Short mmCIF file of C-alpha atoms in Angstrom, two decimals:
data_model
loop_
_atom_site.label_atom_id
_atom_site.label_comp_id
_atom_site.label_asym_id
_atom_site.label_seq_id
_atom_site.Cartn_x
_atom_site.Cartn_y
_atom_site.Cartn_z
CA MET A 241 -27.51 26.01 6.23
CA ASP A 242 -24.08 25.37 7.75
CA ASP A 243 -22.55 27.98 5.41
CA ALA A 244 -25.24 30.47 6.41
CA PHE A 245 -24.64 29.96 10.14
CA ARG A 246 -20.87 30.27 9.72
CA ALA A 247 -21.29 33.46 7.70
CA LEU A 248 -23.69 34.96 10.26
CA ALA A 249 -21.34 34.17 13.16
CA ASP A 250 -19.09 37.13 12.29
CA PRO A 251 -20.35 40.53 13.59
CA SER A 252 -18.74 42.40 10.67
CA ARG A 253 -20.71 40.32 8.19
CA ARG A 254 -23.91 40.81 10.18
CA ARG A 255 -23.24 44.56 10.04
CA LEU A 256 -22.99 44.40 6.24
CA LEU A 257 -26.30 42.51 6.08
CA ASP A 258 -27.87 45.15 8.35
CA ARG A 259 -26.69 47.86 5.97
CA LEU A 260 -28.20 46.02 3.01
CA ASN A 261 -31.40 45.50 4.95
CA ASP A 262 -31.57 49.27 5.52
CA ARG A 263 -30.84 50.02 1.84
CA ASN A 264 -30.61 47.20 -0.64
CA GLY A 265 -28.58 47.34 -3.84
CA GLN A 266 -25.31 48.99 -2.73
CA THR A 267 -21.92 49.00 -4.42
CA LEU A 268 -18.75 47.92 -2.62
CA ARG A 269 -17.76 51.58 -2.25
CA GLU A 270 -21.09 52.46 -0.64
CA LEU A 271 -20.86 49.53 1.77
CA CYS A 272 -17.36 50.62 2.80
CA ASP A 273 -18.45 54.20 3.55
CA GLY A 274 -18.27 54.94 7.28
CA LEU A 275 -16.73 51.59 8.21
CA ALA A 276 -13.40 51.37 10.02
CA THR A 277 -12.56 48.40 7.80
CA SER A 278 -10.44 48.21 4.68
CA ARG A 279 -12.05 47.79 1.26
CA GLN A 280 -10.23 44.47 0.91
CA ALA A 281 -11.66 43.17 4.20
CA VAL A 282 -15.20 44.20 3.22
CA SER A 283 -14.74 42.50 -0.15
CA LYS A 284 -13.66 39.28 1.59
CA HIS A 285 -16.66 39.40 3.93
CA LEU A 286 -18.97 39.89 0.94
CA SER A 287 -17.40 36.88 -0.77
CA VAL A 288 -18.23 34.73 2.28
CA LEU A 289 -21.80 36.06 2.31
CA GLU A 290 -22.16 35.37 -1.42
CA ALA A 291 -20.82 31.83 -0.98
CA ALA A 292 -23.47 31.30 1.73
CA ASN A 293 -26.11 32.75 -0.66
CA LEU A 294 -26.95 35.46 1.89
CA VAL A 295 -25.92 38.15 -0.57
CA THR A 296 -26.53 38.15 -4.31
CA THR A 297 -25.12 40.56 -6.89
CA VAL A 298 -26.53 42.17 -10.00
CA ARG A 299 -24.57 44.04 -12.67
CA ARG A 300 -25.84 47.49 -13.67
CA GLY A 301 -23.51 48.81 -16.33
CA ARG A 302 -20.07 49.05 -14.75
CA GLU A 303 -21.43 48.79 -11.22
CA LYS A 304 -21.89 45.62 -9.18
CA LEU A 305 -24.81 46.00 -6.80
CA HIS A 306 -25.15 43.85 -3.68
CA TYR A 307 -28.54 42.67 -2.40
CA LEU A 308 -29.60 40.85 0.74
CA ASN A 309 -30.91 37.41 -0.26
CA ALA A 310 -33.55 35.96 2.06
CA ALA A 311 -33.56 32.41 0.66
CA PRO A 312 -31.24 30.78 3.26
CA ILE A 313 -32.96 32.59 6.14
CA ASN A 314 -36.35 31.43 4.85
CA ALA A 315 -34.98 27.88 4.73
CA ILE A 316 -33.93 28.18 8.38
CA ALA A 317 -37.36 29.53 9.31
CA ASP A 318 -39.09 26.72 7.40
CA ARG A 319 -37.08 24.16 9.34
CA TRP A 320 -37.69 25.44 12.87
CA LEU A 321 -40.81 27.63 12.78
CA SER A 322 -44.31 26.32 12.18
CA ARG A 323 -46.57 28.21 9.78
CA TYR A 324 -48.50 29.59 12.75
CA ASP A 325 -45.37 30.81 14.53
CA ARG A 326 -44.06 32.38 11.30
CA GLU A 327 -47.28 34.33 10.85
CA ARG A 328 -47.15 35.59 14.46
CA ALA A 329 -43.50 36.60 14.04
CA ALA A 330 -44.31 38.31 10.73
CA ALA A 331 -47.18 40.24 12.33
CA LEU A 332 -44.86 41.55 15.06
CA ALA A 333 -42.20 42.43 12.49
CA ASP A 334 -44.79 44.25 10.37
CA LEU A 335 -45.87 46.27 13.41
CA THR A 336 -42.27 47.22 14.18
CA THR A 337 -41.65 48.13 10.55
CA ALA A 338 -44.79 50.25 10.38
CA LEU A 339 -43.70 52.16 13.49
CA GLU A 340 -40.07 52.63 12.46
CA ARG A 341 -39.84 52.73 8.68
CA GLN A 342 -39.36 55.80 6.54
CA ALA A 343 -40.56 56.06 2.93
CA MET A 344 -38.16 54.29 0.58
CA GLU A 345 -37.17 55.56 -2.84
CA SER A 346 -38.30 52.89 -5.31
CA PRO A 347 -37.42 49.74 -3.33
CA THR A 348 -36.04 46.66 -5.09
CA PHE A 349 -36.64 42.99 -4.31
CA VAL A 350 -33.87 40.52 -5.26
CA TYR A 351 -33.98 36.80 -4.49
CA THR A 352 -31.54 34.07 -5.59
CA THR A 353 -32.10 30.34 -5.38
CA TYR A 354 -30.39 27.28 -6.85
CA VAL A 355 -32.44 24.61 -8.62
CA THR A 356 -31.26 21.14 -9.56
CA THR A 357 -32.48 21.13 -13.15
CA THR A 358 -31.57 22.41 -16.61
CA ALA A 359 -32.04 25.94 -17.92
CA GLN A 360 -34.49 24.57 -20.51
CA ARG A 361 -36.70 22.92 -17.91
CA LEU A 362 -36.63 25.95 -15.63
CA TRP A 363 -37.61 28.17 -18.58
CA ALA A 364 -40.56 25.86 -19.23
CA ALA A 365 -41.58 26.14 -15.57
CA LEU A 366 -41.62 29.94 -15.89
CA THR A 367 -43.46 30.13 -19.21
CA GLU A 368 -45.69 27.09 -19.78
CA PRO A 369 -49.27 27.32 -18.40
CA ALA A 370 -49.33 23.65 -17.34
CA PHE A 371 -46.32 24.34 -15.09
CA THR A 372 -47.33 27.74 -13.68
CA ARG A 373 -50.79 26.50 -12.72
CA ARG A 374 -49.23 23.93 -10.38
CA TYR A 375 -47.17 26.31 -8.24
CA TRP A 376 -48.87 29.68 -8.83
CA GLY A 377 -51.98 28.93 -6.79
CA GLY A 378 -53.91 27.55 -9.76
CA VAL A 379 -53.12 30.49 -12.07
CA ALA A 380 -51.87 29.72 -15.59
CA LEU A 381 -49.70 32.41 -17.19
CA MET A 382 -50.36 32.53 -20.93
CA SER A 383 -48.26 34.32 -23.55
CA ASP A 384 -46.28 33.72 -26.74
CA TRP A 385 -43.38 35.28 -24.80
CA GLN A 386 -42.40 37.74 -27.51
CA ALA A 387 -41.39 41.30 -26.54
CA GLY A 388 -44.51 43.47 -26.40
CA SER A 389 -46.95 40.56 -26.08
CA PRO A 390 -49.47 40.40 -23.21
CA VAL A 391 -49.09 38.02 -20.28
CA LEU A 392 -52.60 36.75 -19.54
CA TRP A 393 -53.81 35.26 -16.23
CA GLN A 394 -56.20 32.31 -16.31
CA ASP A 395 -57.55 31.74 -12.81
CA ALA A 396 -59.03 28.32 -13.61
CA PRO A 397 -59.05 26.00 -16.65
CA ASP A 398 -62.68 26.80 -17.52
CA VAL A 399 -62.52 30.63 -17.30
CA GLU A 400 -61.46 33.22 -19.85
CA PRO A 401 -57.87 34.48 -19.44
CA ARG A 402 -57.62 38.03 -18.08
CA ASP A 403 -55.43 40.81 -19.42
CA LEU A 404 -54.13 42.67 -16.36
CA GLY A 405 -51.94 44.97 -18.43
CA GLN A 406 -48.77 42.91 -18.14
CA ARG A 407 -46.45 42.95 -21.16
CA VAL A 408 -43.33 40.99 -22.06
CA LEU A 409 -40.29 43.28 -21.94
CA VAL A 410 -37.42 40.86 -22.61
CA ALA A 411 -37.47 37.18 -23.58
CA GLU A 412 -34.14 35.44 -24.15
CA PRO A 413 -34.96 31.71 -23.86
CA TYR A 414 -33.10 29.83 -21.12
CA ARG A 415 -31.33 33.04 -20.00
CA ARG A 416 -33.54 36.04 -19.20
CA LEU A 417 -37.25 36.83 -18.98
CA SER A 418 -38.78 40.15 -17.95
CA TYR A 419 -42.34 41.45 -17.93
CA SER A 420 -44.31 44.31 -16.41
CA TRP A 421 -46.28 43.51 -13.27
CA HIS A 422 -49.99 43.91 -12.62
CA GLY A 423 -51.56 46.40 -10.24
CA PHE A 424 -53.77 45.44 -7.32
CA GLN A 425 -57.14 43.87 -8.19
CA PRO A 426 -60.48 43.79 -6.31
CA GLU A 427 -59.71 40.27 -5.06
CA HIS A 428 -56.61 41.64 -3.30
CA ALA A 429 -58.80 44.00 -1.28
CA GLU A 430 -60.96 41.07 -0.22
CA HIS A 431 -57.94 38.90 0.60
CA PHE A 432 -56.12 41.54 2.66
CA GLY A 433 -59.24 43.11 4.17
CA TRP A 434 -58.81 46.55 2.57
CA SER A 435 -61.58 49.10 2.35
CA ALA A 436 -62.59 50.61 -1.00
CA GLU A 437 -60.60 53.73 -0.07
CA GLU A 438 -57.48 51.69 0.75
CA LEU A 439 -57.71 49.82 -2.55
CA ALA A 440 -58.20 53.06 -4.46
CA ALA A 441 -55.05 54.52 -2.86
CA ARG A 442 -53.01 51.45 -3.83
CA LEU A 443 -54.29 51.54 -7.40
CA GLY A 444 -52.31 54.77 -7.73
CA GLU A 445 -48.97 52.93 -7.49
CA ARG A 446 -47.00 52.78 -10.72
CA ARG A 447 -46.48 49.45 -12.43
CA SER A 448 -43.37 47.53 -11.46
CA LYS A 449 -41.50 44.87 -13.44
CA VAL A 450 -40.08 41.43 -12.66
CA THR A 451 -36.99 39.88 -14.26
CA PHE A 452 -35.81 36.27 -14.08
CA GLU A 453 -32.12 35.64 -14.75
CA ILE A 454 -31.01 32.03 -15.33
CA GLU A 455 -27.35 31.01 -15.15
CA PRO A 456 -25.66 27.57 -15.17
CA HIS A 457 -24.35 26.41 -11.79
CA GLY A 458 -22.09 23.41 -12.19
CA ASP A 459 -23.19 20.45 -14.28
CA ARG A 460 -26.57 19.70 -12.72
CA ALA A 461 -28.07 22.96 -11.44
CA VAL A 462 -28.97 26.51 -12.40
CA ARG A 463 -28.91 29.77 -10.48
CA LEU A 464 -32.20 31.65 -10.63
CA THR A 465 -32.21 35.31 -9.63
CA VAL A 466 -35.51 37.19 -9.45
CA ILE A 467 -35.29 40.99 -9.58
CA HIS A 468 -38.54 42.88 -8.98
CA ASP A 469 -38.14 46.67 -9.20
CA ASP A 470 -39.52 50.00 -10.48
CA PHE A 471 -41.94 50.30 -7.55
CA SER A 472 -43.47 53.51 -6.28
CA PRO A 473 -41.78 54.87 -3.15
CA ASP A 474 -42.97 53.07 -0.01
CA SER A 475 -44.86 50.63 -2.25
CA GLU A 476 -47.50 48.30 -0.84
CA MET A 477 -46.98 46.03 -3.86
CA HIS A 478 -43.32 45.70 -2.86
CA ARG A 479 -44.42 44.55 0.59
CA ALA A 480 -46.86 42.06 -0.97
CA ILE A 481 -44.39 40.42 -3.35
CA SER A 482 -41.74 40.33 -0.59
CA GLY A 483 -44.09 38.35 1.66
CA GLN A 484 -44.33 41.20 4.18
CA LEU A 485 -48.13 41.49 4.15
CA ASP A 486 -50.07 39.20 6.46
CA GLY A 487 -51.53 36.45 4.29
CA SER A 488 -49.03 36.90 1.46
CA GLY A 489 -46.19 34.45 0.91
CA GLY A 490 -44.90 36.57 -1.97
CA TRP A 491 -42.04 35.54 -4.20
CA PRO A 492 -40.19 33.58 -1.46
CA GLU A 493 -43.08 31.12 -1.05
CA LEU A 494 -43.83 30.92 -4.76
CA LEU A 495 -40.20 30.30 -5.72
CA ALA A 496 -39.86 27.64 -3.04
CA SER A 497 -42.85 25.86 -4.57
CA LEU A 498 -41.38 26.27 -8.07
CA LYS A 499 -38.09 24.75 -6.93
CA THR A 500 -39.87 21.86 -5.21
CA LEU A 501 -42.01 21.17 -8.30
CA VAL A 502 -39.08 21.14 -10.71
CA GLU A 503 -36.90 18.98 -8.46
CA THR A 504 -39.50 16.50 -7.18
CA GLY A 505 -42.43 16.63 -9.60
CA GLU A 506 -44.79 18.02 -6.95
CA PRO A 507 -45.22 21.60 -5.67
CA MET A 508 -45.18 22.44 -1.98
CA PRO A 509 -48.42 21.43 -0.24
CA GLU A 510 -50.82 24.19 0.68
CA PRO A 511 -50.32 25.27 4.32
CA THR A 512 -52.78 23.88 6.84
CA PRO A 513 -54.63 26.69 8.68
CA ALA A 514 -53.73 26.99 12.37
CA GLY A 515 -56.23 25.60 14.83
#
């Protein structure tokens, strides 16, 4: 947290974060465009933001793309905002976004966190049903994790696993896992309070995909980067997995529970309803 506060104290670095918030996934050249700052200075600012885990990078061919990483800011919010206050703040932010936003071209969600564990144990947490059930809200993900195989969802131990159309795209044990994502289901409409017409409109979104990249970080930890992309423009699913829909913790909440489970043996407790 100290690194995050020090990084945020500089207005030039806050400006770079604002630019990534407006359009995530920019190269160094794109971030320099229109700034009265040298390329070298921008590069140094980005290095400070990366060290504070406020920015994460992903290689795409020869390009290095920079993404805003919400993990440290979520940690700050968890420390000083109650669940009730966070939901009120999120509701106001959603209203502002709805009034101000323009349609995005295929948005991308990128989130990086550091877990004190081994790559092997983290891989097990991502792929073994006994693990996923404990931090994924009771859902067990079931697959042989071979490219092309289905990823089935089992909502409870005594029910038949469901095929939601998800397929394994890449599986490199202890390094990289990628699979296609499901579309919205009837239970989402009930959870978010959507009408049949609203659900039908959201069923028209194209399928996205999620990728988990695991890298060693020192002797006792690993760096986990989650990249969720290939959304439809102005995607409601992107808002859901980002935790921007009221009642949805999205990947930030789920990954925090995963990290807690792997490091302590217990997932995060379910939030207590306000009132």
